[in-house]
XYZ file of C-alpha atoms in Angstrom:
494
model
C -59.254 58.562 -125.755
C -61.040 56.182 -123.370
C -58.971 53.232 -122.301
C -59.536 49.999 -120.440
C -56.767 48.018 -118.835
C -58.307 45.260 -116.756
C -61.141 42.788 -116.768
C -64.060 44.682 -115.245
C -67.772 44.155 -114.713
C -69.618 46.247 -117.295
C -73.128 45.329 -116.083
C -74.867 42.489 -114.290
C -73.147 39.268 -115.349
C -71.207 40.990 -118.147
C -67.409 41.268 -118.090
C -65.538 43.764 -120.251
C -61.901 42.855 -120.810
C -58.781 43.728 -122.770
C -57.058 40.435 -121.998
C -57.273 39.030 -125.568
C -55.841 42.281 -126.959
C -53.113 42.309 -124.312
C -52.090 38.766 -125.247
C -51.980 39.628 -128.944
C -49.858 42.771 -128.561
C -46.978 40.966 -126.838
C -43.700 40.617 -128.676
C -42.037 37.223 -128.956
C -40.210 36.449 -125.717
C -38.511 33.539 -123.926
C -41.891 32.869 -122.289
C -43.411 32.039 -125.679
C -40.408 29.892 -126.591
C -40.769 27.903 -123.376
C -44.513 27.572 -123.971
C -44.036 26.206 -127.485
C -41.270 23.806 -126.466
C -43.226 22.447 -123.510
C -46.511 22.022 -125.346
C -45.290 21.309 -128.858
C -43.527 18.140 -127.736
C -46.869 16.345 -128.196
C -46.258 16.029 -131.930
C -42.665 14.917 -131.424
C -43.932 12.156 -129.133
C -46.560 11.007 -131.633
C -44.067 10.873 -134.487
C -41.606 9.009 -132.285
C -44.275 6.584 -131.056
C -45.604 5.747 -134.517
C -42.110 5.246 -135.924
C -40.932 3.031 -133.071
C -44.096 0.930 -133.252
C -43.661 0.509 -137.015
C -39.980 -0.381 -136.647
C -40.455 -3.113 -134.029
C -43.314 -4.947 -135.739
C -40.999 -7.534 -137.273
C -39.066 -7.859 -134.026
C -42.101 -8.673 -131.854
C -43.013 -11.724 -133.922
C -39.643 -13.367 -133.214
C -39.442 -16.237 -130.745
C -36.694 -14.496 -128.738
C -38.973 -11.480 -128.037
C -42.756 -11.866 -127.637
C -43.428 -14.400 -130.402
C -46.647 -12.622 -131.382
C -48.601 -13.503 -134.496
C -48.418 -11.114 -137.437
C -52.120 -10.403 -136.984
C -51.609 -9.402 -133.350
C -48.615 -7.247 -134.240
C -50.585 -5.488 -136.978
C -53.485 -4.883 -134.618
C -51.231 -2.815 -132.340
C -51.433 0.141 -134.727
C -55.215 -0.115 -134.902
C -55.542 -0.152 -131.121
C -53.252 2.883 -130.839
C -55.361 4.705 -133.445
C -58.597 3.889 -131.616
C -57.002 5.155 -128.415
C -56.125 8.438 -130.132
C -59.703 8.938 -131.303
C -61.210 8.149 -127.902
C -58.615 10.253 -126.095
C -59.187 13.244 -128.360
C -62.961 13.145 -127.854
C -62.859 12.567 -124.085
C -60.006 14.909 -123.199
C -61.167 17.502 -125.725
C -64.452 17.780 -123.868
C -62.675 17.941 -120.510
C -60.231 20.570 -121.788
C -63.098 22.909 -122.650
C -64.724 22.270 -119.261
C -61.775 22.047 -116.862
C -59.071 24.118 -118.513
C -56.129 23.737 -120.859
C -53.446 23.475 -118.180
C -55.239 20.801 -116.164
C -55.605 18.638 -119.233
C -52.185 19.075 -120.805
C -50.702 17.815 -117.552
C -53.072 14.833 -117.428
C -52.732 13.819 -121.082
C -48.937 13.800 -120.919
C -49.081 11.632 -117.798
C -51.508 9.228 -119.490
C -49.166 8.857 -122.457
C -46.136 8.420 -120.203
C -47.811 5.620 -118.242
C -49.196 3.861 -121.313
C -45.980 3.811 -123.323
C -43.881 2.974 -120.281
C -46.087 -0.018 -119.448
C -45.765 -1.258 -123.038
C -42.086 -1.933 -122.385
C -43.054 -4.180 -119.458
C -44.878 -6.723 -121.631
C -43.209 -9.991 -120.618
C -44.975 -12.744 -122.542
C -47.015 -13.623 -125.615
C -49.964 -15.485 -124.141
C -53.507 -14.214 -124.541
C -53.327 -12.300 -121.272
C -50.110 -10.546 -122.248
C -51.443 -9.649 -125.690
C -54.489 -8.074 -124.055
C -52.162 -6.237 -121.673
C -50.052 -4.981 -124.594
C -53.127 -3.763 -126.475
C -54.370 -1.997 -123.335
C -51.079 -0.140 -122.938
C -51.106 0.912 -126.606
C -54.687 2.146 -126.192
C -53.684 4.185 -123.123
C -50.669 5.695 -124.895
C -52.850 6.559 -127.903
C -55.488 8.132 -125.665
C -52.858 10.360 -124.099
C -51.567 11.546 -127.474
C -55.093 12.078 -128.818
C -55.902 14.190 -125.786
C -52.701 16.151 -126.339
C -53.809 17.128 -129.840
C -57.036 18.673 -128.554
C -55.733 20.390 -125.413
C -52.395 21.576 -126.780
C -53.609 23.108 -130.039
C -56.160 25.097 -128.048
C -53.625 26.316 -125.500
C -51.038 27.351 -128.090
C -53.556 29.268 -130.201
C -54.921 31.106 -127.171
C -51.523 32.113 -125.780
C -49.554 33.013 -128.922
C -49.875 36.598 -130.303
C -52.058 36.752 -133.424
C -49.274 37.818 -135.784
C -47.237 34.700 -134.913
C -50.077 32.199 -134.542
C -49.976 30.687 -138.025
C -46.246 30.040 -138.314
C -45.994 28.741 -134.741
C -48.931 26.344 -135.045
C -47.702 25.038 -138.392
C -44.133 24.587 -137.154
C -45.310 22.816 -134.006
C -47.509 20.401 -135.961
C -44.613 19.781 -138.331
C -42.378 18.606 -135.496
C -44.177 15.265 -135.743
C -41.443 14.514 -138.259
C -38.698 15.456 -135.828
C -40.130 12.697 -133.666
C -40.103 10.358 -136.657
C -36.413 11.105 -137.215
C -35.595 10.496 -133.535
C -37.626 7.293 -133.609
C -35.877 6.048 -136.737
C -32.413 6.714 -135.321
C -33.415 5.113 -132.032
C -34.780 2.059 -133.808
C -31.625 1.670 -135.892
C -29.535 1.834 -132.713
C -31.624 -0.265 -130.346
C -32.712 -2.938 -132.812
C -29.339 -3.476 -134.477
C -26.904 -3.047 -131.586
C -28.722 -4.432 -128.539
C -30.262 -7.821 -127.898
C -33.727 -8.058 -129.505
C -35.491 -8.653 -126.178
C -33.943 -5.436 -124.817
C -33.862 -3.204 -127.894
C -37.592 -3.022 -128.578
C -38.318 -2.200 -124.925
C -35.832 0.671 -124.872
C -37.430 1.947 -128.071
C -40.784 2.300 -126.340
C -39.096 4.047 -123.401
C -37.676 6.861 -125.566
C -40.951 8.804 -125.488
C -41.584 8.467 -121.745
C -38.007 9.560 -121.012
C -38.645 12.780 -122.944
C -42.083 13.171 -121.376
C -40.666 13.048 -117.835
C -38.482 16.063 -118.592
C -41.349 17.979 -120.194
C -43.649 17.407 -117.195
C -41.433 19.650 -115.081
C -41.411 22.390 -117.727
C -45.187 22.288 -118.140
C -45.689 22.719 -114.412
C -44.429 26.298 -114.748
C -46.927 27.241 -117.469
C -50.094 29.192 -116.597
C -53.684 28.504 -117.534
C -54.906 30.227 -120.681
C -56.156 33.693 -119.621
C -58.655 33.527 -122.486
C -60.113 30.297 -121.120
C -60.312 31.720 -117.594
C -62.072 34.833 -118.872
C -64.650 32.902 -120.894
C -65.459 30.767 -117.865
C -66.251 33.652 -115.543
C -62.940 33.659 -113.671
C -62.062 37.248 -114.582
C -60.003 38.015 -111.470
C -57.865 34.907 -111.949
C -57.522 35.713 -115.646
C -56.285 39.198 -114.749
C -53.687 37.843 -112.312
C -52.467 35.314 -114.864
C -52.333 37.959 -117.583
C -50.332 40.277 -115.352
C -47.849 37.478 -114.653
C -47.508 36.710 -118.373
C -46.947 40.403 -119.160
C -44.346 40.653 -116.406
C -42.397 37.750 -117.918
C -42.816 39.007 -121.471
C -41.967 42.649 -120.814
C -39.115 42.149 -118.326
C -40.951 44.346 -115.834
C -41.305 47.357 -118.158
C -44.715 49.100 -117.985
C -47.142 48.363 -120.816
C -48.850 51.182 -122.692
C -52.603 51.356 -122.134
C -54.787 49.959 -124.916
C -57.768 51.824 -126.413
C -61.178 50.669 -125.213
C -62.279 49.543 -128.684
C -59.903 46.604 -128.291
C -61.996 45.250 -125.405
C -64.505 42.434 -125.586
C -67.670 42.068 -123.509
C -68.770 38.599 -122.493
C -71.434 36.992 -120.340
C -69.990 33.619 -119.260
C -72.509 30.775 -119.464
C -72.282 26.963 -119.346
C -71.787 25.314 -122.734
C -73.006 21.794 -123.532
C -73.139 19.318 -126.388
C -76.158 21.070 -127.883
C -74.086 24.233 -128.233
C -71.302 22.264 -129.923
C -73.737 20.766 -132.433
C -75.271 24.178 -133.094
C -71.819 25.643 -133.756
C -70.702 22.842 -136.071
C -73.887 22.282 -138.058
C -75.730 25.616 -137.979
C -73.687 28.647 -136.999
C -70.440 27.635 -138.715
C -71.443 24.801 -141.054
C -69.252 26.151 -143.868
C -66.244 26.055 -141.563
C -67.182 22.512 -140.589
C -67.166 21.488 -144.254
C -63.800 23.210 -144.632
C -62.278 21.635 -141.529
C -63.545 18.145 -142.314
C -62.329 18.313 -145.914
C -58.852 19.594 -145.052
C -58.393 17.067 -142.257
C -59.742 14.059 -144.167
C -57.780 14.708 -147.354
C -54.425 15.207 -145.649
C -54.970 12.212 -143.361
C -55.844 9.956 -146.294
C -52.751 10.946 -148.260
C -50.343 10.800 -145.334
C -51.495 7.464 -143.990
C -51.552 5.993 -147.493
C -47.959 7.000 -148.277
C -46.346 6.783 -144.844
C -47.639 3.341 -143.866
C -46.840 1.760 -147.247
C -43.563 3.444 -148.185
C -41.558 0.398 -147.064
C -43.695 -1.855 -149.269
C -43.047 0.410 -152.258
C -39.293 0.398 -151.642
C -39.072 -3.354 -151.123
C -41.565 -4.533 -153.764
C -40.757 -2.158 -156.622
C -37.155 -1.113 -155.996
C -35.687 -4.180 -154.292
C -34.609 -2.339 -151.148
C -33.750 -4.593 -148.210
C -36.330 -4.198 -145.426
C -33.559 -3.593 -142.886
C -32.319 -0.611 -144.923
C -35.753 0.939 -145.477
C -35.655 3.155 -142.334
C -32.688 5.021 -143.814
C -34.921 6.236 -146.634
C -37.457 7.376 -144.045
C -34.883 9.840 -142.708
C -34.922 11.719 -146.014
C -38.700 11.517 -146.286
C -39.094 12.834 -142.731
C -36.583 15.629 -143.331
C -38.635 16.948 -146.257
C -41.775 16.851 -144.136
C -40.058 18.722 -141.309
C -38.441 21.422 -143.451
C -41.691 22.479 -145.139
C -43.503 23.786 -142.034
C -40.308 25.270 -140.582
C -39.355 27.237 -143.703
C -42.611 28.365 -145.329
C -44.851 28.446 -142.250
C -44.386 32.204 -141.831
C -45.968 32.766 -145.253
C -49.302 31.624 -143.813
C -49.155 34.769 -141.635
C -47.842 37.131 -144.315
C -49.290 36.009 -147.654
C -52.359 34.634 -145.904
C -54.192 31.441 -144.985
C -56.342 30.944 -148.099
C -53.681 31.307 -150.808
C -51.090 29.300 -148.887
C -53.368 26.450 -147.819
C -54.949 26.190 -151.260
C -51.539 26.461 -152.913
C -49.866 23.774 -150.804
C -52.783 21.364 -151.185
C -53.207 21.812 -154.938
C -49.460 22.032 -155.543
C -48.696 18.811 -153.676
C -51.551 17.057 -155.481
C -50.182 18.079 -158.880
C -46.629 17.092 -157.918
C -47.879 13.688 -156.756
C -49.575 13.157 -160.124
C -46.325 14.035 -161.931
C -44.293 11.655 -159.774
C -46.955 8.975 -160.352
C -46.397 9.252 -164.095
C -42.624 8.970 -163.664
C -43.144 5.942 -161.405
C -45.455 4.254 -163.912
C -42.956 4.831 -166.716
C -40.161 3.213 -164.709
C -38.152 6.433 -164.603
C -37.536 6.394 -160.833
C -35.346 4.370 -158.495
C -35.377 4.125 -154.700
C -33.393 7.334 -154.273
C -35.236 9.461 -156.838
C -38.577 8.152 -155.547
C -37.612 9.293 -152.047
C -36.483 12.665 -153.414
C -39.845 13.021 -155.168
C -41.657 12.278 -151.910
C -39.477 14.824 -150.102
C -40.421 17.564 -152.580
C -44.128 16.656 -152.561
C -44.401 16.506 -148.802
C -42.328 19.630 -148.279
C -45.502 21.406 -149.399
C -48.045 18.813 -148.262
C -46.669 18.843 -144.711
C -47.108 22.603 -144.399
C -50.633 22.273 -145.795
C -51.513 19.400 -143.470
C -50.215 21.359 -140.473
C -52.366 24.284 -141.621
C -55.389 21.975 -141.533
C -54.864 21.568 -137.780
C -54.346 25.322 -137.526
C -57.645 25.911 -139.322
C -59.817 23.738 -137.089
C -58.148 25.191 -133.996
C -58.788 28.857 -134.804
C -62.091 29.098 -136.708
C -64.428 27.939 -133.919
C -65.422 29.709 -130.669
C -63.143 29.304 -127.667
C -65.792 27.583 -125.539
C -65.877 24.571 -127.890
C -62.439 24.857 -129.494
C -60.865 21.713 -128.053
C -63.995 19.676 -128.772
C -64.069 20.906 -132.365
C -60.421 19.923 -132.802
C -61.201 16.503 -131.324
C -64.196 15.919 -133.615
C -62.296 16.715 -136.796
C -59.223 14.817 -135.624
C -61.394 11.747 -134.986
C -63.106 12.039 -138.371
C -59.754 12.421 -140.122
C -58.262 9.396 -138.382
C -61.226 7.208 -139.334
C -61.079 8.188 -143.002
C -57.290 8.144 -142.980
C -57.347 4.477 -141.989
C -58.700 3.695 -145.475
C -55.488 4.857 -147.157
C -53.057 2.135 -146.020
C -55.594 -0.617 -146.753
C -56.287 0.696 -150.265
C -52.648 1.306 -151.157
C -51.538 -1.992 -149.652
C -54.058 -3.733 -151.923
C -52.866 -1.767 -154.959
C -49.222 -2.604 -154.244
C -49.988 -6.318 -153.969
C -46.938 -8.357 -154.940
C -45.369 -5.431 -156.793
C -45.916 -7.048 -160.182
C -48.126 -4.313 -161.652
C -47.020 -0.699 -161.018
C -49.990 0.658 -162.983
C -52.285 -0.251 -160.079
C -50.311 1.950 -157.693
C -50.132 4.619 -160.407
C -53.931 4.867 -160.192
C -53.670 5.044 -156.403
C -51.235 7.936 -156.591
C -53.563 9.773 -158.979
C -56.398 9.283 -156.483
C -54.210 10.691 -153.705
C -53.288 13.697 -155.831
C -56.929 14.329 -156.737
C -57.923 14.136 -153.069
C -55.434 16.876 -152.179
C -56.606 19.056 -155.076
C -60.179 18.739 -153.782
C -58.967 19.949 -150.380
C -57.343 22.968 -152.023
C -60.490 23.831 -153.989
C -62.635 23.675 -150.844
C -60.155 26.044 -149.171
C -60.587 28.484 -152.067
C -64.376 28.377 -151.603
C -64.743 28.236 -147.810
C -61.333 29.341 -146.493
C -61.186 31.835 -143.623
C -58.648 34.718 -143.837
C -57.604 34.422 -140.184
C -54.034 35.683 -140.532
C -52.944 38.254 -137.917
C -56.483 38.507 -136.510
C -57.465 38.022 -132.857
C -59.162 34.685 -132.242
C -62.251 36.568 -131.067
C -62.454 38.350 -134.430
C -62.076 35.069 -136.326
C -64.775 33.305 -134.287
C -66.875 35.329 -131.855
C -67.083 33.556 -128.469
C -70.475 32.060 -127.627
C -70.467 34.119 -124.434
C -69.774 37.434 -126.204
C -72.372 40.165 -125.789
C -73.978 40.839 -129.160
C -71.998 43.374 -131.140
C -68.969 43.357 -128.842
C -66.321 42.345 -131.358
C -62.681 43.330 -130.721
C -61.002 45.180 -133.546
C -58.073 43.608 -135.367
C -54.586 44.882 -134.617
C-alpha cells in the first residue's frame, strides 16, 4: 500500500500532505489538555467579566465610588458589547491572515489591558466616563477577538473524534466564569470598602489572564493553518513536535496515502469570504445565523433580566439575587460538560435539534406554570436550571457549528460574522423582556415573552433538522473542503 508521511510538493505549487490526518489520529494526551485549558479560558473570562460588570452596576452609582448616572452605568454593557463585535470582526480577519497563535496572544493581552485599566477609573466627570467606556470597549474587543481566534485554533488542533465534546465543553465554561464572578462579587462588594471592592472585581480577570499568557506561550501555531498558507516545511516541523509530545517519543505508524490532501495555497480576500457565505455554502450560512441568533436572543433575554423577575415577581431582595445566579449558572455549566460527548456519538443533527426544541418546549411549560402562579423564587430557578441544562449544550453547539462547517482559510472570519450578527440580534432580548416585566404587576405579559423565547428556540431546532451538517468524527477538510484544495483531493474520514 502506498503511504505518505510528510508534506511534499506533488507538482508546481501543489502540496500533498498528511498533516490533517496525523492530527486527527492522535489520542488524547496532556498536550491536548494544556491546549484546551490555555485557550478555553476565553469563555471563563467573558463569563466572569459580564457577571462582575452586572454586579457592580448599583455600586458605581454611589457617591462613595464613581457617582455615575444610571444611564452611564447601563451604557457600560452596551459599550462592552460593541467592543466584542468590533474585536471579533477585526481580529477574526487578522487570525485568518496572520495565524491563530499570533492572535490568541494579542487578544488576551488586549483584554488584560482593557479590564485592568477599568479598575483605574478615578473619577466621575465627563473625561473619566469617556475613559471608563474606552476601557470597557478595549476589554470587549479582546474577548470578541478571542472568540474568533480560539474557536478556530481548538477545532484545528483537536482530533476529530473529540472535537464536538471539547468545543461544547469549552464554550460552556462561560458559566464557570459566571460562578467565579458571582462569588468574587459577593466577597468584594460585601466585605471590602465599596471604592476598593468594585476595582478588585475588575482585576479578577486580568489576574487569571496573566497566568494564562505564560501557558499560551508554549503552544504551537496550528499546523493546518501553516499548511494552508504555503508554509509546509514549518507545518511539518510543528506537526512533528506535536506528535513527539503526544506520543511520548514512540514512533507513529505510517498512514495510507488516501488520507492525504492536496492543496495549492493562494491568497484569500473578502470576495472569497462573501462567495463562501452567500454562494458556496449559503445553506450553512442560514443554519449558522439561525442557531446563533436564536440562542443569543434567549440567553440575553433571560440572563440580563433574571434579577428583575426575582425581585418584581417573587420579592427577592436585590442583594440576595446573585445567590440564585449560582444555581442558574451551575445548570448551564453541567449541560455541556455531561452531554457534550453525545454530539460526537449520537451526532450533531439529532443532538442540536433535540436540545434546541427540547429547551423551547420546557420553557413553554415553565411559562405556563409561571403564569398560573405555581412557581416561587426557588422553583423558578430550578426550572431555569433544567431548561438551560439543555439550552446551554445547544448554544455551545451553535458555536461549534459555525467553527467547523466553513473552509479553514475563512474560518475565523466566519465565526466573527455570525458572532457579530448574534450579538446584535441578542441585544433585542433584554429590551423586550425588560418592557414585558415592567413593574411586575402583570405576569401574563412575561408569559407571552417566554412563549416567544420558546418558539424562537424551536425554530432553531427545525432549521437544524433541515440544514444541519453531520460533522461528527469527520476531518475538518471533509466537512468543508479548503478553498486551496486541488479539485477532487478530499481526505477520507477516519
